[in-house]
mmCIF file of C-alpha atoms and ligand atoms in Angstrom:
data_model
loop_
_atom_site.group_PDB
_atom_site.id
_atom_site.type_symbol
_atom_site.label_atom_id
_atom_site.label_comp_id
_atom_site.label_asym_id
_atom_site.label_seq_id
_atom_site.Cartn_x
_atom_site.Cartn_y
_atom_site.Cartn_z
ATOM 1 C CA UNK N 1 48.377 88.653 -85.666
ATOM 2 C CA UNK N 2 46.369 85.974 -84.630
ATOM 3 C CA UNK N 3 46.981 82.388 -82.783
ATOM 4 C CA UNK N 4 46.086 79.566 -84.703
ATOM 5 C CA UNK N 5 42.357 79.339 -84.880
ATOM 6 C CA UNK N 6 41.900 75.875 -86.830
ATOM 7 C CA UNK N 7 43.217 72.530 -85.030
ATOM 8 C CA UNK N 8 44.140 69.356 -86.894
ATOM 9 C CA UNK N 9 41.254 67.550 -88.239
ATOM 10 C CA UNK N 10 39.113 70.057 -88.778
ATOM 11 C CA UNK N 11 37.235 70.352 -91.904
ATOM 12 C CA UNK N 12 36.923 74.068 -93.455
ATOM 13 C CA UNK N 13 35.049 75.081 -96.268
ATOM 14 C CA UNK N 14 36.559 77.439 -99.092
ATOM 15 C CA UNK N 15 35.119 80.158 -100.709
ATOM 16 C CA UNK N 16 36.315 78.693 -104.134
ATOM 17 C CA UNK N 17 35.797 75.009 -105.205
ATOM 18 C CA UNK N 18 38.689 73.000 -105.689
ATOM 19 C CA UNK N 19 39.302 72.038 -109.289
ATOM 20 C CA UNK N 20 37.868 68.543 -108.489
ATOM 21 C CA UNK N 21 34.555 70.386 -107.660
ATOM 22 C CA UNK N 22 35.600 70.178 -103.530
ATOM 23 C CA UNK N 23 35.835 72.706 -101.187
ATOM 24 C CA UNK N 24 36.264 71.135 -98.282
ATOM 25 C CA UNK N 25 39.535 70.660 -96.521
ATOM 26 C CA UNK N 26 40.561 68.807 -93.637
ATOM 27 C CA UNK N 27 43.542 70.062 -91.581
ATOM 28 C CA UNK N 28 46.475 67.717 -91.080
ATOM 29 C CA UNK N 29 49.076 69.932 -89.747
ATOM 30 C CA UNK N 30 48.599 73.029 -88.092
ATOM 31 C CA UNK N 31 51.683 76.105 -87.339
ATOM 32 C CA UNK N 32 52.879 78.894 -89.699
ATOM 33 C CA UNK N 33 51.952 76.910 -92.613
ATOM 34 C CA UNK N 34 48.882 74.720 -92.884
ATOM 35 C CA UNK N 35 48.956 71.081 -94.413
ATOM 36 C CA UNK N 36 45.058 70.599 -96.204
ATOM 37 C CA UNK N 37 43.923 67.427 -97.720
ATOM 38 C CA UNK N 38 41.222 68.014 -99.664
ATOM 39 C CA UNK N 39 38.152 65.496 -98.737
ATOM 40 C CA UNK N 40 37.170 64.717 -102.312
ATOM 41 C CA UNK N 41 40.276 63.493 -104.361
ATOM 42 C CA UNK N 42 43.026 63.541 -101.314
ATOM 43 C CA UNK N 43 45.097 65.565 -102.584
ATOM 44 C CA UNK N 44 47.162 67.857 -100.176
ATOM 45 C CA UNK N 45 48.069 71.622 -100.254
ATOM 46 C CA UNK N 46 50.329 73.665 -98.143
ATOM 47 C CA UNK N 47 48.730 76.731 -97.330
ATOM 48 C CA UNK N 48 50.385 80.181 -95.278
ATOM 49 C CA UNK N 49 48.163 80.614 -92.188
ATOM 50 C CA UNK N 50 47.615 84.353 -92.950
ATOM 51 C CA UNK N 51 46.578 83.128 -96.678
ATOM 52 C CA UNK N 52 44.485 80.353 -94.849
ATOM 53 C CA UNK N 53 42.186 83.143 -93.041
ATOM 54 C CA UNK N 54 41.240 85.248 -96.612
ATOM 55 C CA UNK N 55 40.162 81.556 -98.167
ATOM 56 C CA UNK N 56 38.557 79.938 -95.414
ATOM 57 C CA UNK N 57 34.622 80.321 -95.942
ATOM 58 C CA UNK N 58 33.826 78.273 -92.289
ATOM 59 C CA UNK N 59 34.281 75.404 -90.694
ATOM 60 C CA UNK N 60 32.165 71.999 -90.669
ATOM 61 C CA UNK N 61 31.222 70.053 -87.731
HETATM 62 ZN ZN1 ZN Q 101 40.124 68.274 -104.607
#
């Protein structure tokens, strides 16, 4: 329904915290599925775009 509207490297911030207490994610690969590494403990998550859009509180500069 909608293009991709995050680019790699950008950080977003989640509605819900991370269980390491982080909520923000920096994109590493963007398409149908996005690749997130979270920006406290590294760890990485693949996330479907459409699923991406309901968690995604904003993005950081
Ligand atoms: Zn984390």
């Amino acid at each position: 329904m909608s293009a991709n509207i995050y680019k790699e490297n950008d950080i977003l911030v989640f509605k819900k915290n991370h269980p390491c207490g982080g909520n923000s994610w920096k994109v590493l690969r963007v398409g149908v599925d996005y690749k997130l590494e979270c920006t406290t403990c590294k760890r990485i998550i693949i996330v479907p775009r459409f699923d991406l859009n309901k968690m995604v509180k904003k993005t950081k500069e």
